[in-house]
Coordinates of C-alpha atoms and ligand atoms in Angstrom, one line a residue:
M684 CA -20.9 -9.2 31.9
T685 CA -21.1 -12.4 30.2
S686 CA -17.9 -14.8 29.9
F687 CA -17.8 -14.0 26.4
D688 CA -16.8 -10.4 27.3
A689 CA -14.9 -11.3 30.2
E690 CA -12.8 -13.5 27.9
L691 CA -12.1 -11.0 25.5
E692 CA -11.4 -8.2 28.1
H693 CA -8.6 -10.7 29.4
R694 CA -7.3 -10.7 25.9
L695 CA -7.4 -7.1 26.0
D696 CA -5.4 -6.8 28.9
A697 CA -2.8 -8.9 27.6
I698 CA -2.3 -6.3 24.8
R699 CA -2.7 -3.5 26.8
R700 CA 0.1 -4.8 29.3
Q701 CA 2.4 -5.0 26.2
H702 CA 1.5 -1.4 25.1
L703 CA 0.1 -2.4 21.9
L704 CA -3.3 -1.5 22.8
R705 CA -4.9 0.6 19.8
G706 CA -8.2 2.2 19.5
L707 CA -9.6 5.0 16.7
R708 CA -9.7 8.5 17.1
R709 CA -12.8 10.3 15.8
V710 CA -11.8 12.9 13.2
D711 CA -14.5 15.3 12.4
S712 CA -13.0 16.9 9.1
P713 CA -12.1 15.4 5.5
Q714 CA -8.3 14.2 5.5
S715 CA -6.0 16.4 4.5
T716 CA -3.0 18.3 6.1
R717 CA -5.0 19.8 9.0
V718 CA -7.6 17.3 10.9
T719 CA -10.1 18.0 13.2
I720 CA -10.2 15.8 16.9
D721 CA -12.0 16.8 20.0
S722 CA -12.4 20.4 18.1
R723 CA -8.6 20.6 17.8
A724 CA -6.9 21.2 14.9
F725 CA -4.0 19.1 14.3
L726 CA -1.3 19.2 11.6
N727 CA -1.3 15.6 9.7
F728 CA 1.6 13.9 9.2
S729 CA -0.1 10.2 9.1
S730 CA -1.8 9.8 5.8
N731 CA -0.7 8.3 2.6
D732 CA -2.6 10.6 0.6
Y733 CA 0.9 12.0 -0.8
L734 CA -0.3 14.5 -3.6
G735 CA -3.2 15.9 -1.7
L736 CA -5.7 14.3 -3.8
A737 CA -8.3 13.0 -1.0
N738 CA -10.1 16.1 -0.6
H739 CA -9.5 17.8 -4.1
P740 CA -12.5 19.6 -5.8
A741 CA -11.7 17.5 -8.8
L742 CA -12.2 14.1 -7.0
K743 CA -15.1 15.2 -4.8
N744 CA -17.0 16.6 -7.9
A745 CA -15.9 13.3 -10.0
A746 CA -17.7 11.3 -6.9
I747 CA -20.9 13.7 -6.7
E748 CA -21.7 13.3 -10.5
A749 CA -21.0 9.6 -10.5
I750 CA -23.4 9.5 -7.4
K751 CA -26.1 11.5 -9.5
K752 CA -26.0 9.3 -12.7
Y753 CA -25.2 6.3 -11.2
G754 CA -26.8 6.2 -7.8
A755 CA -24.9 5.4 -4.3
G756 CA -25.0 1.5 -4.3
T757 CA -24.1 -1.4 -6.8
G758 CA -26.5 -3.9 -6.0
A759 CA -24.3 -7.1 -6.2
S760 CA -21.2 -7.8 -7.8
R761 CA -20.0 -6.6 -11.0
L762 CA -20.6 -10.2 -12.3
V763 CA -23.9 -10.9 -11.1
C764 CA -25.9 -7.4 -12.2
G765 CA -23.8 -5.7 -14.5
S766 CA -20.4 -3.9 -14.5
L767 CA -21.1 0.0 -14.0
S768 CA -19.5 2.2 -16.9
P769 CA -17.3 4.2 -14.0
F770 CA -15.0 1.0 -13.4
H771 CA -14.7 0.3 -16.9
E772 CA -13.5 4.0 -17.4
L773 CA -11.3 3.7 -14.3
E774 CA -9.6 0.4 -15.9
E775 CA -9.3 1.8 -19.1
T776 CA -7.5 4.8 -17.4
L777 CA -5.4 2.4 -15.5
A778 CA -4.1 0.2 -18.4
V779 CA -3.3 3.1 -20.1
F780 CA -1.5 4.9 -17.3
K781 CA 0.5 1.5 -16.3
G782 CA 1.2 0.9 -19.8
T783 CA -0.4 -2.6 -19.5
E784 CA -3.0 -4.3 -21.8
A785 CA -5.6 -4.4 -19.1
A786 CA -6.3 -3.6 -15.5
L787 CA -9.0 -4.9 -13.2
T788 CA -10.2 -3.1 -10.0
F789 CA -11.3 -4.3 -6.4
S790 CA -12.9 -2.8 -3.6
T791 CA -9.4 -2.5 -1.6
G792 CA -5.8 -3.3 -1.7
Y793 CA -6.4 -5.7 0.9
A794 CA -8.9 -7.5 -1.3
T795 CA -6.6 -7.2 -4.3
S796 CA -3.7 -9.0 -2.6
L797 CA -6.2 -11.8 -1.4
G798 CA -8.1 -12.4 -4.8
A799 CA -5.2 -11.7 -7.2
I800 CA -2.6 -14.2 -5.4
T801 CA -5.1 -17.0 -4.6
A802 CA -6.1 -16.9 -8.1
L803 CA -2.9 -17.1 -9.3
I804 CA -1.3 -20.1 -6.9
G805 CA -2.4 -23.1 -5.0
K806 CA -1.4 -25.7 -2.5
E807 CA 1.0 -27.1 -5.0
D808 CA 2.6 -24.1 -5.9
I809 CA 5.3 -21.7 -4.0
I810 CA 5.2 -18.3 -2.9
A811 CA 8.9 -16.2 -2.1
M812 CA 8.3 -12.8 -0.5
D813 CA 10.1 -10.3 1.0
K814 CA 10.3 -10.8 4.9
L815 CA 9.0 -6.9 5.3
V816 CA 5.5 -7.1 2.5
H817 CA 1.9 -6.0 3.5
A818 CA -0.1 -8.1 5.7
S819 CA -2.4 -8.6 3.0
I820 CA -0.1 -10.5 0.9
V821 CA 1.2 -12.7 4.5
D822 CA -2.5 -13.3 4.5
A823 CA -3.1 -14.0 1.0
A824 CA 0.0 -16.2 0.8
K825 CA -1.6 -18.5 3.7
L826 CA -5.0 -18.8 2.4
S827 CA -3.5 -19.7 -0.8
G828 CA -1.9 -22.6 0.7
A829 CA 0.9 -22.7 -1.1
K830 CA 4.4 -23.3 0.1
M831 CA 5.5 -20.2 1.8
R832 CA 9.4 -18.8 1.7
I833 CA 10.1 -15.7 3.1
F834 CA 13.5 -14.3 2.4
P835 CA 15.2 -11.3 4.3
H836 CA 14.4 -8.0 3.5
N837 CA 15.9 -7.0 -0.3
D838 CA 18.2 -10.2 0.0
L839 CA 18.8 -11.2 -3.7
E840 CA 21.2 -14.0 -2.7
A841 CA 18.6 -15.5 -0.2
L842 CA 15.7 -14.8 -3.0
E843 CA 18.1 -16.9 -5.5
D844 CA 18.7 -19.8 -3.1
I845 CA 14.9 -20.0 -2.6
L846 CA 14.6 -20.2 -6.5
K847 CA 17.2 -22.8 -6.8
W848 CA 15.4 -25.0 -4.2
A849 CA 11.8 -24.4 -5.8
T850 CA 13.3 -25.1 -9.3
T851 CA 14.3 -28.7 -8.2
R852 CA 11.3 -29.1 -6.4
T853 CA 8.7 -28.1 -9.1
K854 CA 10.5 -29.8 -12.0
G855 CA 8.7 -31.9 -14.5
T856 CA 5.5 -30.7 -12.5
A857 CA 2.9 -28.2 -13.1
A858 CA 3.6 -26.2 -10.0
R859 CA 4.5 -22.8 -10.4
T860 CA 6.4 -19.9 -7.9
L861 CA 5.5 -16.6 -7.7
V862 CA 7.7 -13.8 -6.0
V863 CA 6.1 -10.6 -4.4
T864 CA 7.6 -7.7 -3.2
E865 CA 7.0 -4.3 -2.8
S866 CA 8.5 -1.6 -4.8
I867 CA 8.5 1.2 -2.2
F868 CA 8.2 -0.7 1.2
S869 CA 5.3 0.7 3.6
M870 CA 6.7 1.2 6.9
D871 CA 10.4 2.0 6.0
G872 CA 10.3 4.0 2.8
D873 CA 12.8 2.2 1.2
A874 CA 13.2 0.5 -2.3
A875 CA 13.2 -3.0 -3.8
P876 CA 15.8 -4.0 -6.3
L877 CA 13.5 -4.3 -8.8
K878 CA 15.9 -4.7 -11.8
E879 CA 18.0 -7.3 -10.2
M880 CA 14.9 -9.2 -9.4
V881 CA 13.5 -9.1 -12.9
K882 CA 17.1 -10.6 -13.7
L883 CA 16.5 -13.5 -11.3
K884 CA 13.0 -14.2 -12.2
D885 CA 13.7 -14.5 -15.7
K886 CA 16.6 -16.6 -15.1
Y887 CA 14.8 -19.2 -12.8
G888 CA 11.5 -19.0 -15.0
V889 CA 9.2 -17.9 -12.4
W890 CA 6.3 -15.1 -11.8
L891 CA 7.0 -11.7 -10.4
M892 CA 4.1 -9.8 -8.3
V893 CA 5.3 -6.1 -7.3
D894 CA 3.0 -3.9 -4.9
E895 CA 3.4 -0.5 -6.3
A896 CA 1.2 0.7 -3.4
H897 CA 3.3 3.3 -2.2
A898 CA 4.8 4.3 -5.4
T899 CA 2.2 5.0 -7.8
G900 CA 1.8 8.5 -8.2
L901 CA 5.4 9.4 -7.1
Y902 CA 7.9 7.7 -9.3
G903 CA 8.6 7.5 -13.0
K904 CA 8.7 10.6 -15.5
K905 CA 5.0 9.6 -15.9
Q906 CA 4.6 8.8 -12.5
R907 CA 3.4 5.4 -12.9
G908 CA 5.7 4.0 -10.2
L909 CA 9.2 2.6 -9.6
I910 CA 8.7 -0.1 -12.5
E911 CA 8.2 2.7 -14.9
A912 CA 11.2 4.8 -13.4
M913 CA 13.7 1.5 -13.4
G914 CA 12.6 1.0 -17.0
L915 CA 10.7 -2.4 -16.4
S916 CA 7.2 -1.8 -17.6
G917 CA 6.4 -4.7 -19.7
Q918 CA 8.5 -7.3 -17.6
I919 CA 6.5 -7.7 -14.6
E920 CA 3.8 -10.4 -14.5
V921 CA 1.6 -8.6 -12.2
Q922 CA 1.5 -5.0 -11.3
M923 CA -0.6 -4.2 -8.0
G924 CA -1.5 -1.0 -6.5
T925 CA -4.2 1.0 -4.3
L926 CA -6.3 3.9 -5.4
G927 CA -6.3 5.0 -1.6
K928 CA -2.9 6.5 -1.5
A929 CA -1.6 8.8 -4.1
I930 CA -4.3 8.3 -6.1
G931 CA -6.4 10.0 -3.6
A932 CA -9.7 7.8 -3.8
S933 CA -10.1 4.0 -2.6
G934 CA -9.9 0.6 -4.2
G935 CA -7.0 -1.5 -5.5
Y936 CA -6.2 -2.5 -9.0
I937 CA -4.0 -4.9 -10.8
C938 CA -2.4 -4.5 -13.8
G939 CA -1.1 -6.8 -16.6
S940 CA -2.1 -8.5 -19.3
R941 CA -5.4 -9.3 -21.0
A942 CA -5.1 -13.0 -19.7
L943 CA -3.9 -12.2 -16.5
V944 CA -7.4 -9.9 -15.9
D945 CA -9.7 -12.6 -17.7
L946 CA -8.4 -15.1 -15.2
L947 CA -8.8 -12.9 -12.2
I948 CA -12.3 -12.1 -13.1
N949 CA -13.2 -16.0 -13.3
R950 CA -11.0 -16.8 -10.2
A951 CA -10.6 -13.8 -7.9
R952 CA -12.7 -14.4 -5.2
S953 CA -12.7 -11.3 -3.4
F954 CA -13.8 -10.0 -6.4
I955 CA -16.4 -12.7 -7.7
F956 CA -17.9 -13.0 -4.0
S957 CA -18.2 -9.4 -3.0
T958 CA -20.4 -6.5 -4.1
A959 CA -19.0 -3.9 -6.5
P960 CA -17.6 -0.6 -4.7
V961 CA -19.4 2.3 -5.1
P962 CA -19.2 4.1 -8.1
A963 CA -18.3 7.2 -6.7
A964 CA -14.8 5.8 -5.6
A965 CA -14.4 4.3 -9.1
A966 CA -15.1 8.0 -10.3
S967 CA -12.6 9.7 -7.9
A968 CA -9.8 7.2 -9.1
K969 CA -10.5 8.1 -12.5
V970 CA -10.1 11.8 -11.9
G971 CA -7.1 11.4 -9.4
I972 CA -5.0 9.3 -11.9
D973 CA -6.1 11.8 -14.4
L974 CA -4.7 14.4 -12.6
I975 CA -1.5 12.7 -11.5
G976 CA -0.9 12.4 -15.4
S977 CA -1.5 16.1 -15.8
S978 CA 0.6 19.4 -15.5
E979 CA -1.0 20.1 -12.0
G980 CA 0.0 16.5 -10.9
R981 CA 3.4 17.1 -11.8
K982 CA 3.7 20.3 -10.2
L983 CA 2.3 18.4 -6.6
N984 CA 4.6 15.5 -7.4
D985 CA 7.6 18.3 -7.8
T986 CA 6.4 20.1 -4.5
L987 CA 6.5 16.9 -2.7
W988 CA 9.9 16.0 -3.5
G989 CA 10.8 19.4 -2.7
R990 CA 9.4 18.5 1.1
I991 CA 11.3 15.3 1.0
E992 CA 14.7 16.9 0.3
K993 CA 14.0 19.7 3.0
F994 CA 13.3 16.9 5.8
K995 CA 16.6 15.3 4.4
N996 CA 18.4 18.2 5.2
S997 CA 17.2 18.4 8.7
F998 CA 17.4 15.2 9.4
P999 CA 20.8 13.9 8.0
K1000 CA 21.2 10.8 9.8
T1001 CA 17.7 9.4 8.9
K1002 CA 17.6 7.1 5.5
I1003 CA 14.8 9.1 3.3
A1004 CA 14.4 7.7 0.1
S1005 CA 10.2 8.3 -0.3
A1006 CA 7.7 10.4 1.2
I1007 CA 7.6 7.6 4.0
I1008 CA 9.9 8.6 6.7
P1009 CA 10.6 6.0 9.5
I1010 CA 12.1 7.7 12.8
I1011 CA 13.1 4.4 14.7
L1012 CA 12.9 4.6 18.5
G1013 CA 12.7 0.7 18.9
D1014 CA 11.1 0.4 22.4
E1015 CA 7.3 0.5 22.1
T1016 CA 6.6 2.7 25.1
K1017 CA 9.0 5.3 23.6
A1018 CA 7.7 5.3 20.5
I1019 CA 4.2 6.1 22.1
A1020 CA 5.5 8.8 24.5
V1021 CA 6.9 10.7 21.7
A1022 CA 4.3 10.2 19.4
T1023 CA 1.8 11.8 22.6
Q1024 CA 4.3 14.8 22.7
L1025 CA 3.7 15.5 19.3
Y1026 CA -0.1 15.1 20.0
D1027 CA 0.0 17.3 22.5
K1028 CA 1.6 19.8 20.4
N1029 CA -1.5 19.2 18.0
I1030 CA 0.8 17.1 15.6
L1031 CA -0.4 14.0 14.3
V1032 CA 2.5 11.3 13.7
P1033 CA 1.9 7.6 14.3
A1034 CA 3.6 5.7 16.4
I1035 CA 3.9 2.2 14.8
R1036 CA 4.1 -1.2 16.6
Y1037 CA 4.0 -4.6 16.4
P1038 CA 2.4 -6.2 14.4
T1039 CA 2.7 -4.1 11.9
V1040 CA 6.2 -4.0 12.2
R1041 CA 8.5 -6.5 14.4
R1042 CA 8.5 -6.0 18.2
G1043 CA 11.4 -3.7 19.2
A1044 CA 11.6 -2.1 15.8
A1045 CA 8.5 0.7 17.0
R1046 CA 8.8 3.9 15.3
L1047 CA 7.3 7.2 14.2
R1048 CA 6.2 7.0 10.6
V1049 CA 6.1 10.5 9.3
T1050 CA 4.5 10.6 5.7
L1051 CA 5.0 13.9 4.1
N1052 CA 2.1 15.1 1.4
A1053 CA 2.6 18.0 -1.6
A1054 CA 0.0 20.0 0.3
H1055 CA 2.2 20.6 3.5
S1056 CA 3.6 24.3 3.6
L1057 CA 7.0 25.0 4.4
Q1058 CA 6.2 26.4 8.1
D1059 CA 4.3 22.9 8.3
M1060 CA 7.5 21.1 7.9
E1061 CA 9.3 23.8 10.1
K1062 CA 6.7 23.0 12.8
L1063 CA 7.3 19.4 12.7
V1064 CA 11.2 19.6 12.6
Ligands
LIG1914 C1 -2.4 -0.1 2.2 C2 -1.4 -1.0 1.5 C3 -2.3 -2.3 0.9 C4 -3.8 -2.3 1.2 O1 -4.5 -1.2 0.7 P1 -5.8 -1.0 0.8 O2 -6.1 0.0 -0.4 O3 -5.4 -0.2 2.1 O4 -6.5 -1.9 1.5 C5 -1.6 -3.2 -0.1 N1 -0.2 -3.1 0.1 C6 0.7 -2.5 0.5 C7 1.9 -2.5 0.1 C8 -0.3 -1.2 1.2 O5 0.8 -0.1 1.7

């Protein structure tokens, strides 16, 4: 073994000793409510494909047609060798879906956070974010060089204190303050107090960015997300989300004003310095959004919420507000033991541990899918 590998093995041992070592499980089937691992069929409660679109014939077909028409790859960044039609069709569809002037897509949600936040703020500025925001937002905040202020989860008073401090600090300068939250939190499934946050950001004249990764396709009359459900469309500067969860494809997006999108095209480094995603992904995502807005999408949504209600009845003690159901076990070894027991029964439920959640807050994270049958649910319960 080289000294390089010996050093890395040493680090891996440290991770192992804390029961935090992770590995990949090879799946030999599409992602759906059933997956095949080691020739065994598993019931899958681990995916964010809430509406069952990842393996939907319409999305697969769109990808195939896009490949036939536009090929497999994209050659370069969209700014360098031209921007293929499927991206424009997707962005027009997204803007209409979200009710914003414009939209811009990125290769992933992670790249979206990184690109958008660092384009909007720099080291003179301030970023205030909820303690539980996604790692991509934390990484982006660090990369931006802005002063970071973290408020306890959904704590409006603490946020207001930060905004008061930021106001005195930035008075008479060009510095900006950006507040970032998720609408539905990825590991707890609870909602941010968006109405109150909009009031606060208006009161202090700061910007608000809301990540709807786990709400798009699930909330609101038109299933645009929690912003729509709370009647806040048009009041939030930056709407973000991913195309890889309920939408069923892959990629990330920002929706907002034309000026916002034009600035990102010029300043978002993860957009500028990265080869465009494959046209197949954009074409699938567009069909995913169309489908969510159709009567079929409505039906899938109703089914999903029916499943959530059913689960609530079986677990009256667990707080359930979305398709994400955290069953908190605390101890890392315990969470893994329970996940392993489920695995032995051919049920896939991930144990979520540090660093995804804080130490001692390990949990099973059950995610429900419109394609789960009632029997699937009963088996899990
Ligand atoms: C999944 C997720 C992302 C990242 O999106 P990807 O498309 O998976 O890179 C960003 N924010 C939140 C809240 C997420 O849950």
